[in-house]
Coordinates of C-alpha atoms and ligand atoms in Angstrom, one line a residue:
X65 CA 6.2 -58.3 9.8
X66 CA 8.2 -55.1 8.6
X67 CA 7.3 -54.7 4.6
X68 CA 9.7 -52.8 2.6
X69 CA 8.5 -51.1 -1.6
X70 CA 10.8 -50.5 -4.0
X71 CA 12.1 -46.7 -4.8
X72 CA 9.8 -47.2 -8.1
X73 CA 6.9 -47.8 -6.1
X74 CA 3.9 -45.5 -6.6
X75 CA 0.9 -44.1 -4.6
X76 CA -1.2 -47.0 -6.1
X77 CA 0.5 -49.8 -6.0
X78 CA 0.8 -49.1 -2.2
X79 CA -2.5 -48.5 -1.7
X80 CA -3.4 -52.1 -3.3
X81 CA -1.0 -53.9 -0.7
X82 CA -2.3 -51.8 2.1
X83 CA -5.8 -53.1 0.9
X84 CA -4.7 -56.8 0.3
X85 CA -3.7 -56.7 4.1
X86 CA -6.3 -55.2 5.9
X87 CA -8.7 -57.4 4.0
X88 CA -7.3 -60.3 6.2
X89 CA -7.4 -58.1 9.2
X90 CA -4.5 -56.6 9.5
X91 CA -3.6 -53.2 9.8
X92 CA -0.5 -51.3 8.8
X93 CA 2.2 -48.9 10.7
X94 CA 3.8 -46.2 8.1
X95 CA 7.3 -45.3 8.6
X96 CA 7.5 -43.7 5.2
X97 CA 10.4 -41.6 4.7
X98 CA 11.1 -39.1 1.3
X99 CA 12.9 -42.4 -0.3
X100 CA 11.5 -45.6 0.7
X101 CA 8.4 -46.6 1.9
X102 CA 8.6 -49.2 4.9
X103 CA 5.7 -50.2 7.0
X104 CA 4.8 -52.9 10.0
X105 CA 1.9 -55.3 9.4
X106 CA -0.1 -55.4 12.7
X107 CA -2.2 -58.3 13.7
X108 CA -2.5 -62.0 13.8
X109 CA 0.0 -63.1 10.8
X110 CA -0.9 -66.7 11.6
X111 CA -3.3 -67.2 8.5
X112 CA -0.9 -65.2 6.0
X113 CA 2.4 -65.9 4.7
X114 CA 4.7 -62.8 4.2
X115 CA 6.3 -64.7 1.2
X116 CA 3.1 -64.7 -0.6
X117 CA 3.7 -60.5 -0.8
X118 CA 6.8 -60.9 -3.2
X119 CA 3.5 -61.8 -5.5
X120 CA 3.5 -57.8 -5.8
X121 CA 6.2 -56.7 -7.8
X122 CA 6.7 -53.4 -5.8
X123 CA 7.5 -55.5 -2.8
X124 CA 11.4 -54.8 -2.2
X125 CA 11.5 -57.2 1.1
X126 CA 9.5 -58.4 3.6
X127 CA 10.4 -59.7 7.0
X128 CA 9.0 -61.7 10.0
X129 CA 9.3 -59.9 13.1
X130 CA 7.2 -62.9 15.4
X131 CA 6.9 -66.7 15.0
X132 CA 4.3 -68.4 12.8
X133 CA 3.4 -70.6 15.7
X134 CA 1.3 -69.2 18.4
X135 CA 0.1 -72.3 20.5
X136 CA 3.5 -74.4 20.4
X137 CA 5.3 -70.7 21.3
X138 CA 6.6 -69.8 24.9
X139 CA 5.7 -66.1 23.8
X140 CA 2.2 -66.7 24.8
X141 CA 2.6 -69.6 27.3
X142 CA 5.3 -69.1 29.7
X143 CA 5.1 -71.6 31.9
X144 CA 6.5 -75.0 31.1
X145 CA 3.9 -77.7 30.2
X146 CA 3.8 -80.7 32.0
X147 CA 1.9 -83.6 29.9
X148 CA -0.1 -86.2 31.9
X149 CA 0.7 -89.5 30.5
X150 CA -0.8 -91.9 33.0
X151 CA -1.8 -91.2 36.4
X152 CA 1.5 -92.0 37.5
X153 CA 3.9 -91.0 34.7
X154 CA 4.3 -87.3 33.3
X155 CA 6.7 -85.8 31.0
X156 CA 8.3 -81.9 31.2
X157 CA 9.5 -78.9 33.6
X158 CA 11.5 -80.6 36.4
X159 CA 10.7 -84.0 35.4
X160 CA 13.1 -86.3 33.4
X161 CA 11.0 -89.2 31.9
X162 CA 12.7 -92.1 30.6
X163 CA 11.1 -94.0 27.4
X164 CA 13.3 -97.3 26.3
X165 CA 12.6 -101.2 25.2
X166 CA 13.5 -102.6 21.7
X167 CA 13.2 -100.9 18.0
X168 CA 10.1 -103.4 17.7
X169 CA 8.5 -105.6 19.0
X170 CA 9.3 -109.3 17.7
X171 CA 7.6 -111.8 20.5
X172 CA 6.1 -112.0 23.5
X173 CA 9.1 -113.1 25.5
X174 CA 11.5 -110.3 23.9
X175 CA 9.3 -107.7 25.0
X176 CA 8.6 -109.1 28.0
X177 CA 12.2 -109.6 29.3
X178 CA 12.9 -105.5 28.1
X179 CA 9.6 -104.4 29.8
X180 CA 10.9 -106.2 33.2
X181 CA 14.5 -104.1 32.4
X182 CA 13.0 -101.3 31.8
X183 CA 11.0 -101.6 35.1
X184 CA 13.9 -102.4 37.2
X185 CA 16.0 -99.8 36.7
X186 CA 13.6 -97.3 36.5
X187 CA 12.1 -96.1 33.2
X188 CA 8.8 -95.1 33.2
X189 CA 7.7 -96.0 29.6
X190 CA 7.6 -98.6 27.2
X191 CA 8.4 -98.2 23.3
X192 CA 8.1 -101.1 21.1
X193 CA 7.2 -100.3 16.8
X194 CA 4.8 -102.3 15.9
X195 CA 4.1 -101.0 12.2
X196 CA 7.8 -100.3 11.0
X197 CA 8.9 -97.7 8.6
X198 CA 11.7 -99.4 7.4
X199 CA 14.3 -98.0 4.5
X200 CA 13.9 -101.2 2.7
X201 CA 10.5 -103.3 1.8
X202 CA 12.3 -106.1 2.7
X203 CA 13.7 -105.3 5.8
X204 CA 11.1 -107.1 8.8
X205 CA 7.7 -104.6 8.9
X206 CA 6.7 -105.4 12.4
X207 CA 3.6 -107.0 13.7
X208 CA 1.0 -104.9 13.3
X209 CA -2.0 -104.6 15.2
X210 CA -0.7 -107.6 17.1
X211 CA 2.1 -106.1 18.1
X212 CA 0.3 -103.2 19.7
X213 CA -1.7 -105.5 21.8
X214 CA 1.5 -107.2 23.4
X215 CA 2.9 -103.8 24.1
X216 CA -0.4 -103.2 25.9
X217 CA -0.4 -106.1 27.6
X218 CA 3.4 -106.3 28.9
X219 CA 3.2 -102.7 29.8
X220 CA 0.5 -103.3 32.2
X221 CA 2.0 -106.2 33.6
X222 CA 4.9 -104.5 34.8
X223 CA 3.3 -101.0 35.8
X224 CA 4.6 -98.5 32.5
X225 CA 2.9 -96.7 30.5
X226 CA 3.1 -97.8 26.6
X227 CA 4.4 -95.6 23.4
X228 CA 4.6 -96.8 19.6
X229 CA 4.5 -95.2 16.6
X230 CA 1.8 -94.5 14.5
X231 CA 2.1 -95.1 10.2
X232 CA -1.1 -93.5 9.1
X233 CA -4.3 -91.6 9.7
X234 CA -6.8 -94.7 9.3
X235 CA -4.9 -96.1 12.7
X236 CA -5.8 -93.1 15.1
X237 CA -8.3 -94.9 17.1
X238 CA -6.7 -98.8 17.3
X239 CA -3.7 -96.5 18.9
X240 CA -6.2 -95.2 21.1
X241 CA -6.9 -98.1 22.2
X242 CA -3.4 -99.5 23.1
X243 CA -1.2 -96.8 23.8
X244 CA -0.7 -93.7 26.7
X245 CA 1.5 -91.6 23.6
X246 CA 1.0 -92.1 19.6
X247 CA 4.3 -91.3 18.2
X248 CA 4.4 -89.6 14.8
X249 CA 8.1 -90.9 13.2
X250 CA 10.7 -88.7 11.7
X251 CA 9.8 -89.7 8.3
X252 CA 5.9 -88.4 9.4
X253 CA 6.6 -85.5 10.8
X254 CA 5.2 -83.1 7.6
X255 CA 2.4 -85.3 6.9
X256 CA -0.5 -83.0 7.8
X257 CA -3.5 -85.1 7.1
X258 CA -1.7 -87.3 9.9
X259 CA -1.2 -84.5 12.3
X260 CA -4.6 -82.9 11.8
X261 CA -6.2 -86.7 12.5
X262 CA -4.3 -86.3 15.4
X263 CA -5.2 -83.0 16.5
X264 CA -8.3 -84.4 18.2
X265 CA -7.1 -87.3 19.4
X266 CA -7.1 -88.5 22.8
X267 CA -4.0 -89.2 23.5
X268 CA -0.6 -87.5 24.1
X269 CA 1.5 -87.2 20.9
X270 CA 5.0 -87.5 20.9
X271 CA 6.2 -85.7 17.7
X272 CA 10.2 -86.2 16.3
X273 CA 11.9 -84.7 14.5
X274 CA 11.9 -84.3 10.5
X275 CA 15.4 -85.8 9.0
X276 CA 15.8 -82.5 7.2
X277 CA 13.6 -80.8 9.2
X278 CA 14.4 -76.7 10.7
X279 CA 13.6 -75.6 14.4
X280 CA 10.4 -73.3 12.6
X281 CA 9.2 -76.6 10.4
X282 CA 8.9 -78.9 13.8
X283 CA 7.3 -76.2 16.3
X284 CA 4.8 -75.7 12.9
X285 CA 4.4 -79.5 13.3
X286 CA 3.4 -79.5 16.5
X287 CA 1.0 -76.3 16.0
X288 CA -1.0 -78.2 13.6
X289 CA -1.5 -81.2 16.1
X290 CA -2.7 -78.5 18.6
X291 CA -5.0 -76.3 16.4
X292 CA -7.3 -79.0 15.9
X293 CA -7.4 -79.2 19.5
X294 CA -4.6 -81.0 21.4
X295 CA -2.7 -79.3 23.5
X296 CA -0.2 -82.5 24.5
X297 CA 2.5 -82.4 22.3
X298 CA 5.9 -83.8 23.3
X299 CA 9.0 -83.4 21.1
X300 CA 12.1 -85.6 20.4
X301 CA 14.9 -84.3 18.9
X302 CA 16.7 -87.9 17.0
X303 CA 19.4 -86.3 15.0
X304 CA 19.3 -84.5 12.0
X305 CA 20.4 -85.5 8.1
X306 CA 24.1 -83.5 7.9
X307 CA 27.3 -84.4 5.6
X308 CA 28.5 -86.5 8.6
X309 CA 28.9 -90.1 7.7
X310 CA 30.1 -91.8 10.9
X311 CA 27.5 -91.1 12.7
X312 CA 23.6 -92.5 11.5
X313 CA 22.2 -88.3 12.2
X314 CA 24.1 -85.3 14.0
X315 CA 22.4 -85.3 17.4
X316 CA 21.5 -81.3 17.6
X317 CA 21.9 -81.0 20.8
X318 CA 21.2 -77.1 20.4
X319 CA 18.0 -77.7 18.9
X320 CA 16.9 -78.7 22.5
X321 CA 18.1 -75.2 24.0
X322 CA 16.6 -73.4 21.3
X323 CA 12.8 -75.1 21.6
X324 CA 13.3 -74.6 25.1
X325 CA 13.9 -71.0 24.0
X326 CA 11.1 -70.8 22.2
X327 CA 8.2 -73.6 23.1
X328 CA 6.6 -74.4 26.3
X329 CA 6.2 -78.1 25.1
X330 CA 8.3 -80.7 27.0
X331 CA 11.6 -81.8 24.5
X332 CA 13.1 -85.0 24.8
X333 CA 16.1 -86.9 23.0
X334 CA 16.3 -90.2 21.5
X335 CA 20.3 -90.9 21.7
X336 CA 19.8 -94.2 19.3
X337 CA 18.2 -93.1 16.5
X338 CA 20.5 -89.7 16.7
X339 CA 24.0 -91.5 16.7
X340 CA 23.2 -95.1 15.7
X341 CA 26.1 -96.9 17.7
X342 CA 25.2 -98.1 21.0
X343 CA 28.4 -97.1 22.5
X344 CA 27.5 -93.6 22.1
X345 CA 24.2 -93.7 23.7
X346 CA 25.1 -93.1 27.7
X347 CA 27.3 -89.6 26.9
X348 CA 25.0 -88.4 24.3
X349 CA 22.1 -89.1 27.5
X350 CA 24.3 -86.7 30.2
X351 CA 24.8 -84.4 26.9
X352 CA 20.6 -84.5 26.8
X353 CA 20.2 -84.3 30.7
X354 CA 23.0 -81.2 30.9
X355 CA 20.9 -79.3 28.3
X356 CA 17.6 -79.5 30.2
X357 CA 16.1 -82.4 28.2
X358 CA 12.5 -83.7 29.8
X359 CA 13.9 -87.2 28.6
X360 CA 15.1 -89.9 26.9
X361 CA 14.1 -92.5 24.7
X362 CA 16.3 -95.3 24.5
X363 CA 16.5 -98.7 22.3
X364 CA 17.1 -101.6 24.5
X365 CA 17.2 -105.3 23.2
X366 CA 18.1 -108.5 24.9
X367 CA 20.4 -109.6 21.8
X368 CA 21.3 -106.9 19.9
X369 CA 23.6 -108.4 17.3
X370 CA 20.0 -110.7 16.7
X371 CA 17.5 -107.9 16.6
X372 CA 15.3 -107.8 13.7
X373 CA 16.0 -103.8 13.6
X374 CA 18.8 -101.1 14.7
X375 CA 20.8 -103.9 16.6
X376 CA 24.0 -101.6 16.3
X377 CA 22.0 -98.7 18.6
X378 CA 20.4 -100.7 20.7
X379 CA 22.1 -100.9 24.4
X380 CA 22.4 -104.7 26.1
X381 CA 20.3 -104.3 29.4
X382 CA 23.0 -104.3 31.8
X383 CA 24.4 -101.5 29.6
X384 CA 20.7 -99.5 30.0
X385 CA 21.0 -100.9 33.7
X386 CA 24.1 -98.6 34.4
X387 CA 23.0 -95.5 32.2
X388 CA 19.9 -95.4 34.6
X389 CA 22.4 -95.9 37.8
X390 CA 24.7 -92.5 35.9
X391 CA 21.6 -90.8 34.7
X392 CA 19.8 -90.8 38.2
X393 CA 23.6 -89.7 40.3
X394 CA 23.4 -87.1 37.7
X395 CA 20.0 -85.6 37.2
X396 CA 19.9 -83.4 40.8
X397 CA 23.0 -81.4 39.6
X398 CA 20.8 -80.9 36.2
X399 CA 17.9 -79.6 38.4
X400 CA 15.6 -82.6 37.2
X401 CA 14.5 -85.8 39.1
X402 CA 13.7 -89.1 37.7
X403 CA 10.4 -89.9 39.5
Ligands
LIG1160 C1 11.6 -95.2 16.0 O1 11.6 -94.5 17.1 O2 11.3 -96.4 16.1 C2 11.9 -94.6 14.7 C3 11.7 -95.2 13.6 O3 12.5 -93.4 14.8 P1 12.6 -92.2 13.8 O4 11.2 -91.9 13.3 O5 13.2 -91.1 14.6 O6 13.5 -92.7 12.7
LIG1161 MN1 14.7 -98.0 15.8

């Protein structure tokens, strides 16, 4: 970080800051000049945040030069990671993974007749919410624990591997148990006693974004889950909270160039929570694939105008049928391949 004083600065009062600093171990550049004093903070930042140097009044401006996460950045990881789901199924680089079945799971023969979908046109992984965060305590909750073991049980009968989201710290090791990828919700993504449980987890963590939530706040999102310890972090960009009414989010369809930009960690887009009209769903999946996407995950129901959540985004399986049939003619101009 580059730290600017203020023209009344004195001797002492930079000799204090210089002190604050190198007591966390950093160290300090001078490019002093007769009128202002400017230096460069050298050193691993990670554990300090340059806002908390505006606590010294002499402190004119001070400004990041690198990014506050070091394990999530490409900076110091080059390579593309690939994340290991299942023996068969991986997500990132070259790969484009597709995730899809219904908002949650209601019975056995819903989720059956969307795993069997899902299969034959050829996803890879099964979603299914079993513990719901809905808007309204009113709105249907999901099945719980139950839930989780039908999604374990119908993914294994038709060969996928299994992905649900997780509500709270306390659950970590029943999702262990019946999962390949704990997914941490949009409205989750900032609760850090949740990402720390799930730093040393076992388990791949798929991590989406906030509503409100910048670039900087996800990657730091992700950073926590892999200071604790695990490294598989995959990201899902599902729209973002804008002024834009007609739409349920603003699919940021930058966003996935820019983490691409800056994180090695695999990014995937979920078209149905993003736009919230199922009509949308196949363009906004090319839009994904064009921009070098890892995948998609998709909400597929077998009577979406019945569904006991997000009907309205949720494609009819024929409908998910031919986005896989476009998505797979597609992919080898886009420099991925579906299997
Ligand atoms: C979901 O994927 O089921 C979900 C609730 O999505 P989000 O957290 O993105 O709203
Ligand atoms: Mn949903």
């Amino acid at each position: 970080m580059i730290v600017q004083l203020k023209r009344s600065a004195s001797q002492k009062d930079y000799d204090t800051i210089v002190k604050y600093l190198e007591d966390r171990g950093l160290s300090v550049k001078d490019v002093r000049s007769d009128h202002v004093i400017v230096f460069g903070v050298i050193g691993d930042i990670s554990g300090t945040d340059p806002r908390d140097l505006y606590a010294f009044e002499a402190v004119e401006n001070v400004t990041r030069v690198s990014t506050p996460f070091k394990r999530a950045s490409r900076a110091f990881h080059p390579e593309d990671t690939i994340i290991h789901v299942t023996p068969n199924v991986a997500i990132g680089n070259t790969l484009f993974t597709v995730i899809a079945g219904p908002c949650s799971i209601e019975s056995e023969k819903q989720l059956d007749a969307s795993a069997k979908t899902v299969k034959e046109a050829g996803g890879h992984i099964l979603r299914g919410g079993a513990f719901k965060p809905r808007t309204s305590p009113y709105s249907f909750q999901g099945l719980g624990v139950e839930g989780l073991k039908l999604l374990r049980k119908t993914a294994d009968k038709y060969g996928l591997a299994a992905v649900s989201e997780i509500p709270s710290a306390d659950l970590v090791e029943v999702f262990e148990e019946y999962v390949d990828i704990i997914q941490v919700g949009a409205r989750n993504m900032q609760n850090f006693h949740l990402l720390k449980a799930l730093s040393t987890a076992s388990k791949p963590i798929m991590l989406k974004r906030g509503l409100s939530a910048t670039i900087e706040e996800w990657l730091m999102a992700a950073e926590y889950i892999m200071a604790g310890g695990n490294q598989n972090v995959i990201l899902c960009e599902r729209g973002i909270r804008t002024f834009e009414k007609y739409t349920r989010n603003t699919l940021d369809i930058s966003a996935v160039l820019a983490v691409q930009e800056l994180s090695h960690l695999p990014v995937i887009v979920d078209p149905s929570h993003a736009a919230g009209r199922w009509n949308m769903i196949e363009k906004l999946s090319h839009a994904s694939l064009a921009v070098g996407a890892s995948g998609l995950m998709v909400e597929i129901h077998p009577d979406p105008a019945n569904a006991l959540s997000d009907g309205a985004q949720s494609l009819k399986f024929d409908t998910f049928a031919s986005l896989m049939d476009t998505i797979t003619a597609l992919s080898s101009s886009f420099g991925k391949r579906l299997s």
